[in-house]
Short mmCIF file of C-alpha atoms and ligand atoms in Angstrom, two decimals:
data_model
loop_
_atom_site.label_atom_id
_atom_site.label_comp_id
_atom_site.label_asym_id
_atom_site.label_seq_id
_atom_site.Cartn_x
_atom_site.Cartn_y
_atom_site.Cartn_z
CA UNK A 1 55.45 7.31 20.22
CA UNK A 2 57.00 4.74 22.56
CA UNK A 3 60.55 3.54 22.01
CA UNK A 4 61.42 -0.10 21.44
CA UNK A 5 62.76 -0.29 25.01
CA UNK A 6 59.60 1.13 26.55
CA UNK A 7 57.47 -1.30 24.56
CA UNK A 8 59.36 -4.21 26.11
CA UNK A 9 59.16 -2.71 29.60
CA UNK A 10 55.46 -2.05 29.00
CA UNK A 11 54.88 -5.73 28.19
CA UNK A 12 56.83 -6.71 31.27
CA UNK A 13 54.90 -4.31 33.51
CA UNK A 14 51.61 -5.70 32.23
CA UNK A 15 52.56 -9.25 33.24
CA UNK A 16 54.08 -8.14 36.53
CA UNK A 17 51.13 -6.04 37.68
CA UNK A 18 48.99 -9.13 37.22
CA UNK A 19 51.52 -11.22 39.16
CA UNK A 20 51.67 -8.59 41.92
CA UNK A 21 47.87 -8.70 42.35
CA UNK A 22 47.96 -12.50 42.48
CA UNK A 23 50.67 -12.33 45.16
CA UNK A 24 48.48 -10.04 47.25
CA UNK A 25 45.76 -12.75 47.43
CA UNK A 26 48.35 -15.07 48.95
CA UNK A 27 49.38 -12.31 51.37
CA UNK A 28 45.72 -11.75 52.42
CA UNK A 29 45.25 -15.46 53.22
CA UNK A 30 48.59 -15.82 55.00
CA UNK A 31 47.94 -12.71 57.05
CA UNK A 32 44.54 -14.01 58.13
CA UNK A 33 46.11 -17.29 59.19
CA UNK A 34 48.99 -15.62 61.07
CA UNK A 35 46.66 -13.25 62.97
CA UNK A 36 44.33 -16.14 63.86
CA UNK A 37 47.19 -18.42 64.94
CA UNK A 38 48.75 -15.70 67.10
CA UNK A 39 45.34 -15.00 68.62
CA UNK A 40 44.38 -18.60 69.46
CA UNK A 41 47.73 -20.35 69.91
CA UNK A 42 50.29 -17.75 70.99
CA UNK A 43 47.54 -15.94 72.93
CA UNK A 44 49.29 -12.55 72.76
CA UNK A 45 47.38 -9.54 74.05
CA UNK A 46 46.85 -7.50 70.88
CA UNK A 47 44.04 -5.33 69.42
CA UNK A 48 42.91 -8.06 67.01
CA UNK A 49 39.98 -6.01 65.68
CA UNK A 50 42.47 -3.55 64.17
CA UNK A 51 44.61 -6.35 62.81
CA UNK A 52 41.62 -8.03 61.10
CA UNK A 53 40.58 -4.59 59.87
CA UNK A 54 44.01 -4.18 58.23
CA UNK A 55 43.56 -7.63 56.67
CA UNK A 56 40.14 -6.58 55.36
CA UNK A 57 41.52 -3.34 53.91
CA UNK A 58 44.21 -5.35 52.07
CA UNK A 59 41.53 -7.65 50.66
CA UNK A 60 39.29 -4.77 49.60
CA UNK A 61 42.16 -2.86 48.05
CA UNK A 62 43.07 -5.93 45.97
CA UNK A 63 39.50 -6.14 44.66
CA UNK A 64 39.69 -2.49 43.65
CA UNK A 65 43.09 -3.10 42.03
CA UNK A 66 41.68 -5.98 39.96
CA UNK A 67 38.83 -3.81 38.72
CA UNK A 68 41.19 -0.96 37.89
CA UNK A 69 43.60 -3.33 36.14
CA UNK A 70 40.77 -4.44 33.82
CA UNK A 71 39.94 -0.83 33.09
CA UNK A 72 43.64 -0.11 32.47
CA UNK A 73 44.02 -2.99 30.02
CA UNK A 74 41.20 -1.51 27.95
CA UNK A 75 43.29 1.64 27.38
CA UNK A 76 44.28 1.79 23.71
CA UNK A 77 46.65 4.76 23.80
CA UNK A 78 50.08 3.25 24.61
CA UNK A 79 51.50 6.44 26.13
CA UNK A 80 48.53 6.91 28.42
CA UNK A 81 48.61 3.23 29.36
CA UNK A 82 52.27 3.42 30.31
CA UNK A 83 51.79 6.54 32.47
CA UNK A 84 48.72 5.12 34.21
CA UNK A 85 50.38 1.73 34.77
CA UNK A 86 53.36 3.41 36.44
CA UNK A 87 51.13 5.41 38.76
CA UNK A 88 49.06 2.29 39.46
CA UNK A 89 52.13 0.24 40.44
CA UNK A 90 53.36 3.07 42.71
CA UNK A 91 49.97 3.42 44.41
CA UNK A 92 49.82 -0.34 45.04
CA UNK A 93 53.27 -0.46 46.64
CA UNK A 94 52.69 2.70 48.73
CA UNK A 95 49.38 1.35 50.02
CA UNK A 96 50.94 -2.02 50.82
CA UNK A 97 53.75 -0.32 52.75
CA UNK A 98 51.18 1.73 54.62
CA UNK A 99 49.08 -1.32 55.52
CA UNK A 100 52.19 -3.20 56.64
CA UNK A 101 53.19 -0.29 58.93
CA UNK A 102 49.62 -0.12 60.25
CA UNK A 103 49.66 -3.84 61.06
CA UNK A 104 53.10 -3.61 62.68
CA UNK A 105 51.98 -0.66 64.79
CA UNK A 106 49.13 -2.72 66.27
CA UNK A 107 51.38 -5.72 66.85
CA UNK A 108 54.46 -4.44 68.68
CA UNK A 109 55.87 -1.83 66.28
CA UNK A 110 59.58 -2.34 65.74
CA UNK A 111 59.58 -5.24 68.23
CA UNK A 112 57.69 -7.32 65.70
CA UNK A 113 59.99 -9.61 63.64
CA UNK A 114 57.63 -9.19 60.66
CA UNK A 115 59.38 -5.85 60.21
CA UNK A 116 61.59 -7.76 57.72
CA UNK A 117 58.59 -8.05 55.40
CA UNK A 118 59.27 -4.53 54.18
CA UNK A 119 62.02 -6.10 52.09
CA UNK A 120 59.49 -7.97 49.91
CA UNK A 121 57.83 -4.71 48.94
CA UNK A 122 61.15 -3.12 48.18
CA UNK A 123 62.15 -6.07 45.97
CA UNK A 124 58.83 -5.80 44.12
CA UNK A 125 59.33 -2.03 43.76
CA UNK A 126 62.81 -2.63 42.32
CA UNK A 127 61.39 -5.06 39.75
CA UNK A 128 58.25 -3.15 38.84
CA UNK A 129 59.18 0.51 39.03
CA UNK A 130 61.75 2.92 37.61
CA UNK A 131 64.96 3.35 39.64
CA UNK A 132 63.87 6.70 41.03
CA UNK A 133 60.43 5.42 42.04
CA UNK A 134 61.96 2.32 43.68
CA UNK A 135 64.35 4.49 45.77
CA UNK A 136 61.43 6.79 46.65
CA UNK A 137 59.40 3.80 47.85
CA UNK A 138 62.36 2.65 49.99
CA UNK A 139 62.49 6.16 51.51
CA UNK A 140 58.73 6.06 52.08
CA UNK A 141 59.13 2.74 53.93
CA UNK A 142 61.87 4.23 56.13
CA UNK A 143 59.76 7.34 56.84
CA UNK A 144 56.72 5.22 57.75
CA UNK A 145 58.71 3.09 60.15
CA UNK A 146 60.41 6.09 61.75
CA UNK A 147 57.04 7.89 62.19
CA UNK A 148 55.60 4.74 63.76
CA UNK A 149 58.60 4.15 66.06
CA UNK A 150 59.04 7.82 67.05
CA UNK A 151 55.26 8.15 67.60
CA UNK A 152 55.31 5.13 69.91
CA UNK A 153 58.53 6.20 71.62
CA UNK A 154 57.23 9.71 72.31
CA UNK A 155 53.89 8.42 73.50
CA UNK A 156 51.86 10.15 70.76
CA UNK A 157 50.89 6.71 69.51
CA UNK A 158 50.02 3.83 71.76
CA UNK A 159 52.68 1.10 71.90
CA UNK A 160 51.36 -2.47 71.97
CA UNK A 161 53.97 -4.61 73.69
CA UNK A 162 54.37 -8.18 72.57
CA UNK A 163 54.11 -9.52 76.13
CA UNK A 164 54.26 -13.27 76.06
CA UNK A 165 56.67 -13.10 73.15
CA UNK A 166 59.09 -10.40 74.36
CA UNK A 167 58.64 -9.77 78.00
CA UNK A 168 60.78 -6.65 78.01
CA UNK A 169 59.19 -4.06 75.73
CA UNK A 170 61.96 -3.07 73.34
CA UNK A 171 59.90 -0.76 71.13
CA UNK A 172 60.59 2.29 73.30
CA UNK A 173 64.20 1.44 74.10
CA UNK A 174 66.41 4.16 72.42
CA UNK A 175 69.43 1.87 71.84
CA UNK A 176 67.31 -0.85 70.25
CA UNK A 177 65.42 1.80 68.27
CA UNK A 178 68.67 3.33 66.88
CA UNK A 179 70.16 -0.07 66.01
CA UNK A 180 66.97 -1.17 64.22
CA UNK A 181 66.77 2.15 62.40
CA UNK A 182 70.37 1.96 61.09
CA UNK A 183 70.07 -1.69 60.01
CA UNK A 184 66.62 -1.12 58.50
CA UNK A 185 67.70 1.94 56.55
CA UNK A 186 70.83 0.30 55.14
CA UNK A 187 68.94 -2.94 54.31
CA UNK A 188 66.27 -1.00 52.41
CA UNK A 189 68.75 0.95 50.27
CA UNK A 190 71.14 -1.95 49.65
CA UNK A 191 68.19 -4.13 48.58
CA UNK A 192 66.75 -1.54 46.24
CA UNK A 193 70.20 -0.85 44.77
CA UNK A 194 70.89 -4.54 44.15
CA UNK A 195 67.47 -5.30 42.69
CA UNK A 196 67.39 -2.27 40.38
CA UNK A 197 70.90 -2.96 39.05
CA UNK A 198 70.08 -6.63 38.34
CA UNK A 199 66.75 -5.71 36.74
CA UNK A 200 68.41 -3.00 34.62
CA UNK A 201 71.02 -5.43 33.33
CA UNK A 202 68.38 -8.04 32.50
CA UNK A 203 66.28 -5.41 30.74
CA UNK A 204 69.22 -4.21 28.66
CA UNK A 205 69.92 -7.79 27.57
CA UNK A 206 66.25 -8.34 26.77
CA UNK A 207 66.13 -5.18 24.66
CA UNK A 208 69.32 -6.17 22.80
CA UNK A 209 67.89 -9.64 22.15
CA UNK A 210 64.58 -8.31 20.88
CA UNK A 211 66.36 -5.79 18.65
CA UNK A 212 68.50 -8.59 17.22
CA UNK A 213 65.38 -10.71 16.61
CA UNK A 214 63.65 -7.81 14.90
CA UNK A 215 66.73 -7.31 12.66
CA UNK A 216 66.72 -11.00 11.69
CA UNK A 217 62.99 -10.82 10.92
CA UNK A 218 63.57 -7.70 8.79
CA UNK A 219 66.40 -9.44 6.89
CA UNK A 220 64.11 -12.42 6.33
CA UNK A 221 61.48 -10.10 4.92
CA UNK A 222 64.08 -8.48 2.63
CA UNK A 223 65.14 -11.92 1.40
CA UNK A 224 61.51 -12.87 0.76
CA UNK A 225 60.96 -9.60 -1.12
CA UNK A 226 63.96 -10.40 -3.32
CA UNK A 227 62.67 -13.94 -4.02
CA UNK A 228 59.22 -12.46 -4.78
CA UNK A 229 60.67 -10.04 -7.36
CA UNK A 230 62.73 -12.76 -9.05
CA UNK A 231 59.79 -15.20 -9.06
CA UNK A 232 57.51 -12.57 -10.52
CA UNK A 233 59.90 -11.89 -13.42
CA UNK A 234 60.42 -15.62 -13.97
CA UNK A 235 56.68 -16.22 -14.00
CA UNK A 236 56.12 -13.61 -16.72
CA UNK A 237 58.90 -15.06 -18.93
CA UNK A 238 57.71 -18.62 -18.41
CA UNK A 239 54.16 -17.66 -19.34
CA UNK A 240 55.56 -16.14 -22.57
CA UNK A 241 57.51 -19.36 -23.31
CA UNK A 242 54.38 -21.42 -22.70
CA UNK A 243 52.24 -19.34 -25.05
CA UNK A 244 54.94 -19.57 -27.80
CA UNK A 245 54.97 -23.36 -27.40
CA UNK A 246 51.16 -23.46 -27.60
CA UNK A 247 51.22 -21.42 -30.81
CA UNK A 248 53.71 -23.86 -32.36
CA UNK A 249 51.73 -26.89 -31.11
CA UNK A 250 48.52 -25.56 -32.60
CA UNK A 251 50.26 -25.47 -36.00
CA UNK A 252 49.91 -21.71 -36.39
CA UNK A 253 53.58 -21.42 -37.45
CA UNK A 254 53.38 -24.27 -39.94
CA UNK A 255 53.21 -28.05 -39.87
CA UNK A 256 54.95 -29.79 -36.95
CA UNK A 257 56.39 -33.26 -37.38
CA UNK A 258 55.29 -36.00 -34.97
CA UNK A 259 58.78 -36.12 -33.35
CA UNK A 260 58.90 -32.33 -32.90
CA UNK A 261 55.39 -32.36 -31.45
CA UNK A 262 56.45 -34.88 -28.86
CA UNK A 263 59.48 -32.79 -27.87
CA UNK A 264 57.43 -29.56 -27.73
CA UNK A 265 54.77 -31.31 -25.63
CA UNK A 266 57.46 -32.38 -23.15
CA UNK A 267 58.83 -28.85 -23.04
CA UNK A 268 55.32 -27.51 -22.50
CA UNK A 269 54.70 -29.93 -19.60
CA UNK A 270 57.99 -28.93 -17.97
CA UNK A 271 57.10 -25.26 -18.43
CA UNK A 272 53.70 -25.81 -16.76
CA UNK A 273 55.48 -27.50 -13.86
CA UNK A 274 57.92 -24.58 -13.59
CA UNK A 275 55.08 -22.03 -13.74
CA UNK A 276 53.31 -23.80 -10.83
CA UNK A 277 56.54 -23.97 -8.88
CA UNK A 278 57.33 -20.27 -9.41
CA UNK A 279 53.73 -19.35 -8.58
CA UNK A 280 53.94 -21.15 -5.22
CA UNK A 281 57.34 -19.59 -4.51
CA UNK A 282 55.86 -16.19 -5.28
CA UNK A 283 52.84 -16.80 -3.00
CA UNK A 284 55.07 -17.95 -0.17
CA UNK A 285 57.57 -15.11 -0.41
CA UNK A 286 54.82 -12.49 -0.73
CA UNK A 287 53.19 -13.61 2.51
CA UNK A 288 56.56 -13.76 4.26
CA UNK A 289 57.63 -10.33 2.97
CA UNK A 290 54.54 -8.68 4.44
CA UNK A 291 54.83 -7.48 8.03
CA UNK A 292 51.07 -7.53 8.39
CA UNK A 293 48.48 -8.82 5.90
CA UNK A 294 45.73 -6.41 4.87
CA UNK A 295 42.35 -7.63 6.14
CA UNK A 296 38.81 -7.25 4.88
CA UNK A 297 35.38 -8.61 5.65
CA UNK A 298 34.19 -11.32 3.26
CA UNK A 299 31.75 -14.20 3.10
CA UNK A 300 33.70 -17.32 4.07
CA UNK A 301 30.88 -19.72 3.06
CA UNK A 302 30.78 -18.29 -0.46
CA UNK A 303 34.57 -18.58 -0.68
CA UNK A 304 34.48 -22.27 0.29
CA UNK A 305 31.71 -22.94 -2.23
CA UNK A 306 33.69 -21.19 -4.98
CA UNK A 307 36.79 -23.23 -4.14
CA UNK A 308 34.87 -26.52 -4.14
CA UNK A 309 33.27 -25.52 -7.48
CA UNK A 310 36.75 -24.93 -8.93
CA UNK A 311 37.67 -28.58 -8.34
CA UNK A 312 34.48 -29.98 -9.96
CA UNK A 313 36.23 -31.40 -13.05
CA UNK A 314 38.94 -33.30 -11.20
CA UNK A 315 36.40 -34.53 -8.61
CA UNK A 316 34.25 -35.98 -11.42
CA UNK A 317 37.26 -37.41 -13.20
CA UNK A 318 38.38 -39.27 -10.04
CA UNK A 319 34.79 -40.20 -9.06
CA UNK A 320 35.28 -38.62 -5.64
CA UNK A 321 32.53 -37.69 -3.21
CA UNK A 322 32.74 -34.23 -1.62
CA UNK A 323 31.15 -33.76 1.81
CA UNK A 324 30.68 -30.11 2.80
CA UNK A 325 29.46 -29.46 6.33
CA UNK A 326 29.18 -25.78 7.21
CA UNK A 327 27.44 -24.17 10.14
CA UNK A 328 25.21 -21.55 8.48
CA UNK A 329 25.47 -19.25 11.49
CA UNK A 330 28.96 -18.32 10.35
CA UNK A 331 29.28 -16.27 7.23
CA UNK A 332 31.47 -13.21 7.63
CA UNK A 333 35.18 -13.45 8.24
CA UNK A 334 37.70 -10.69 8.92
CA UNK A 335 40.94 -11.76 7.24
CA UNK A 336 43.08 -11.50 4.13
CA UNK A 337 40.76 -13.13 1.59
CA UNK A 338 43.47 -13.89 -0.93
CA UNK A 339 45.62 -15.64 1.69
CA UNK A 340 42.67 -17.64 3.08
CA UNK A 341 41.80 -18.63 -0.48
CA UNK A 342 45.37 -19.96 -1.00
CA UNK A 343 45.25 -21.79 2.33
CA UNK A 344 41.98 -23.55 1.50
CA UNK A 345 42.91 -24.27 -2.13
CA UNK A 346 46.17 -25.90 -1.04
CA UNK A 347 44.53 -28.11 1.56
CA UNK A 348 41.58 -29.10 -0.65
CA UNK A 349 43.87 -29.78 -3.61
CA UNK A 350 46.09 -31.98 -1.41
CA UNK A 351 43.05 -33.91 -0.15
CA UNK A 352 41.89 -34.48 -3.74
CA UNK A 353 45.38 -35.20 -5.07
CA UNK A 354 46.24 -37.79 -2.42
CA UNK A 355 42.89 -39.63 -2.45
CA UNK A 356 42.54 -42.58 -4.82
CA UNK A 357 39.69 -43.00 -7.28
CA UNK A 358 36.23 -43.34 -5.63
CA UNK A 359 37.26 -41.88 -2.22
CA UNK A 360 35.76 -39.05 -0.20
CA UNK A 361 37.01 -35.56 0.60
CA UNK A 362 35.34 -33.44 3.28
CA UNK A 363 35.32 -29.82 4.42
CA UNK A 364 33.73 -28.68 7.64
CA UNK A 365 33.48 -25.27 9.27
CA UNK A 366 32.07 -24.39 12.67
CA UNK A 367 32.63 -22.09 15.63
CA UNK A 368 35.31 -23.44 17.92
CA UNK A 369 33.85 -24.45 21.29
CA UNK A 370 37.26 -24.58 22.98
CA UNK A 371 38.34 -21.16 21.70
CA UNK A 372 35.36 -18.78 21.50
CA UNK A 373 35.67 -16.27 18.66
CA UNK A 374 37.67 -18.68 16.52
CA UNK A 375 36.57 -20.62 13.44
CA UNK A 376 37.34 -24.33 13.37
CA UNK A 377 38.07 -25.79 9.94
CA UNK A 378 38.58 -29.43 9.06
CA UNK A 379 39.67 -30.72 5.67
CA UNK A 380 39.77 -34.48 5.52
CA UNK A 381 40.08 -37.31 3.04
CA UNK A 382 40.06 -41.09 2.77
CA UNK A 383 43.38 -41.06 0.91
CA UNK A 384 46.88 -42.45 1.26
CA UNK A 385 47.59 -40.88 4.66
CA UNK A 386 50.83 -39.48 6.08
CA UNK A 387 53.49 -41.63 7.81
CA UNK A 388 53.69 -40.71 11.52
CA UNK A 389 57.36 -39.68 11.28
CA UNK A 390 56.52 -37.20 8.48
CA UNK A 391 53.69 -35.34 10.19
CA UNK A 392 55.94 -32.50 11.34
CA UNK A 393 58.20 -32.45 8.29
CA UNK A 394 55.43 -31.97 5.72
CA UNK A 395 55.22 -28.27 6.62
CA UNK A 396 58.89 -27.78 5.69
CA UNK A 397 59.60 -26.25 2.32
CA UNK A 398 60.04 -28.78 -0.50
CA UNK A 399 59.37 -31.78 1.76
CA UNK A 400 57.30 -34.59 0.25
CA UNK A 401 56.61 -38.00 1.85
CA UNK A 402 57.82 -41.11 0.07
CA UNK A 403 54.28 -42.52 -0.25
CA UNK A 404 53.07 -39.22 -1.75
CA UNK A 405 55.91 -39.16 -4.27
CA UNK A 406 55.07 -42.72 -5.32
CA UNK A 407 51.35 -41.95 -5.58
CA UNK A 408 51.68 -38.63 -7.43
CA UNK A 409 54.89 -37.61 -9.16
CA UNK A 410 53.99 -33.96 -9.60
CA UNK A 411 54.43 -31.67 -6.60
CA UNK A 412 56.79 -29.03 -5.30
CA UNK A 413 56.33 -29.49 -1.55
CA UNK A 414 55.57 -25.80 -1.09
CA UNK A 415 51.78 -25.96 -0.61
CA UNK A 416 51.81 -26.70 3.13
CA UNK A 417 54.52 -24.07 3.74
CA UNK A 418 52.10 -21.50 2.30
CA UNK A 419 49.34 -22.93 4.51
CA UNK A 420 51.53 -22.58 7.60
CA UNK A 421 52.50 -18.98 6.77
CA UNK A 422 48.85 -17.96 6.26
CA UNK A 423 47.88 -19.55 9.58
CA UNK A 424 50.78 -17.75 11.34
CA UNK A 425 49.88 -14.43 9.75
CA UNK A 426 46.34 -14.77 11.15
CA UNK A 427 47.55 -16.03 14.57
CA UNK A 428 45.83 -19.38 14.18
CA UNK A 429 46.96 -22.96 14.80
CA UNK A 430 47.03 -26.13 12.68
CA UNK A 431 47.50 -29.81 13.42
CA UNK A 432 47.16 -33.09 11.51
CA UNK A 433 45.55 -36.45 12.23
CA UNK A 434 46.44 -39.17 9.78
CA UNK A 435 46.86 -42.88 9.31
CA UNK A 436 48.63 -44.42 6.36
CA UNK A 437 46.13 -46.09 4.03
CA UNK A 438 43.10 -44.67 5.86
CA UNK A 439 43.22 -40.93 5.28
CA UNK A 440 44.20 -37.54 6.68
CA UNK A 441 42.48 -34.74 8.54
CA UNK A 442 43.94 -31.22 8.66
CA UNK A 443 42.36 -29.28 11.52
CA UNK A 444 42.97 -25.57 12.04
CA UNK A 445 41.57 -22.68 14.01
CA UNK A 446 41.61 -19.05 12.95
CA UNK A 447 40.54 -16.06 15.09
CA UNK A 448 38.80 -14.40 12.14
CA UNK A 449 35.15 -14.11 13.21
CA UNK A 450 34.10 -10.76 11.73
CA UNK A 451 31.79 -9.78 14.59
CA UNK A 452 34.75 -9.87 16.99
CA UNK A 453 36.53 -7.18 15.04
CA UNK A 454 33.38 -5.11 14.79
CA UNK A 455 33.17 -5.72 11.01
CA UNK A 456 35.72 -3.11 10.19
CA UNK A 457 35.09 -2.53 6.50
P1 LIG B 1 52.52 -28.81 -4.06
O1 LIG B 1 53.53 -27.83 -3.57
O2 LIG B 1 52.43 -28.85 -5.51
O3 LIG B 1 51.24 -28.68 -3.35
P2 LIG B 1 52.75 -31.19 -2.50
O4 LIG B 1 51.30 -31.39 -2.47
O5 LIG B 1 53.61 -32.40 -2.55
O6 LIG B 1 53.14 -30.24 -3.70
P3 LIG B 1 52.49 -29.88 0.01
O7 LIG B 1 51.11 -29.46 -0.32
O8 LIG B 1 53.37 -28.92 0.69
O9 LIG B 1 53.26 -30.35 -1.28
O10 LIG B 1 52.42 -31.17 0.89
C1 LIG B 1 53.63 -31.71 1.42
C2 LIG B 1 53.52 -33.19 1.61
O11 LIG B 1 52.57 -33.46 2.65
C3 LIG B 1 52.98 -33.93 0.44
O12 LIG B 1 53.99 -34.19 -0.51
C4 LIG B 1 52.48 -35.21 1.10
O13 LIG B 1 53.57 -36.03 1.40
C5 LIG B 1 51.91 -34.70 2.39
N1 LIG B 1 50.47 -34.43 2.31
C6 LIG B 1 49.87 -33.25 2.31
N2 LIG B 1 48.53 -33.36 2.28
C7 LIG B 1 48.28 -34.69 2.26
C8 LIG B 1 47.08 -35.48 2.23
N3 LIG B 1 45.88 -34.92 2.23
N4 LIG B 1 47.21 -36.81 2.24
C9 LIG B 1 48.43 -37.40 2.28
N5 LIG B 1 49.59 -36.72 2.30
C10 LIG B 1 49.52 -35.37 2.29
MG1 LIG B 2 50.06 -29.62 -2.17
#
């Protein structure tokens, strides 16, 4: 089991390995340009075949790294992923250091000013690796350079002077060699020390921030659970009150005078309103209280047809036309059916509620072309529309637009909050197109295509 801290570092490593590979492409291109410029413009006498070979090895190694990175990202076991990613990052840096030393050896050894480029690798090591690994990589860089310089100095390795750039070969000069060695060694260790301490501090802050966020989210869930319990109890009591009122209204407890009937009817209407309000509060808090919604495979087309069927009476009463446009190729969805039902019911009921007599309400469902694997829903109407300044606010709890309040008195302003929570819980997105007096269109995408999840139930 990974700790909270390792999970954050793991996320970070994932992004950074990708970034590191991208950087290497830039390095490959720059290196090619530098070698070519030195060859044709500076006209230094160097073994260019070996230099281009080093460039080619860097390019090939990056292709292998990309392929391995894909394979690594397919690893499901977090522990194994973390171990492999660490080894992968170390191998990349070691190989880069080796290639850099190889290139320096064929272009003047320690005479070559590009010797400073070791620092980039050490900075990357400090960011990407553990402290110990970063210090080990710094030591590896020092060892490589010493082996190269000592090899050239002793004559075991050939020394390629940078004649034309430095006319006195410094690479085999013991004073220059010692000075470079001391400065190089101290620069490597100071750099790695500074980078690792900054990165450690940033990581600690990041962990503390994420822990605080997680605590807030947990408190939010606790609050929602509390509201859900209270709403549930209220709902049961209100239902009991409503049935008592119905019994009295039906005359089962004796004759009811006209005045009393009127009062009881008003009480019954208020109770119905309260029951709807508490029901929406309960739906909202239940979704919020859940860390993850349980998912199942179900037929989304059948669900839409059932929902449309449920509104038949009110559609007839208001003489509305319903246009359903569904791509038959889609049928199975992998989601929380109950939550998707609430989402669709809320949007369809809004479209019906805010469309005047004789208008049209439409529902369409197709595969999203912009986001493969996602379903694209549209629920539209030719109703009263939403004022531009309210488009964002309508998803807030209890918010209702002025024109909606004038058109239809009844409403709690909780429906779209439920919609937004369901979309969030399924990692989808929603947006609205609307014009006052012309109509509204709620468009949303949900990554719930069953085939993608392998139809898991
Ligand atoms: P309820 O909670 O009972 O559904 P409601 O419909 O007012 O009440 P929401 O569904 O949350 O609440 O909608 C919030 C507001 O968004 C509405 O009051 C209305 O102003 C606006 N709205 C939503 N859908 C439409 C629509 N199809 N046409 C015009 N306005 C809409
Ligand atoms: Mg509504």
